[in-house]
Coordinates of C-alpha atoms in Angstrom, one line a residue:
P1 CA 21.5 -1.8 12.5
Q2 CA 18.8 0.9 12.5
F3 CA 20.4 2.5 9.5
T4 CA 18.8 -0.1 7.4
E5 CA 15.4 1.1 8.4
I6 CA 16.2 4.5 7.1
F7 CA 17.5 3.0 3.8
R8 CA 14.1 1.3 3.3
Q9 CA 12.2 4.6 3.6
V10 CA 14.8 6.3 1.3
D11 CA 14.6 3.5 -1.2
L12 CA 10.9 4.3 -1.8
P13 CA 11.3 8.0 -2.9
A14 CA 14.9 7.4 -4.1
G15 CA 13.9 4.5 -6.3
T16 CA 11.5 6.7 -8.3

């Protein structure tokens, strides 16, 4: 379930 933590950090720069 740690993969979700990485998704959150990637969602910030990836959402731009």
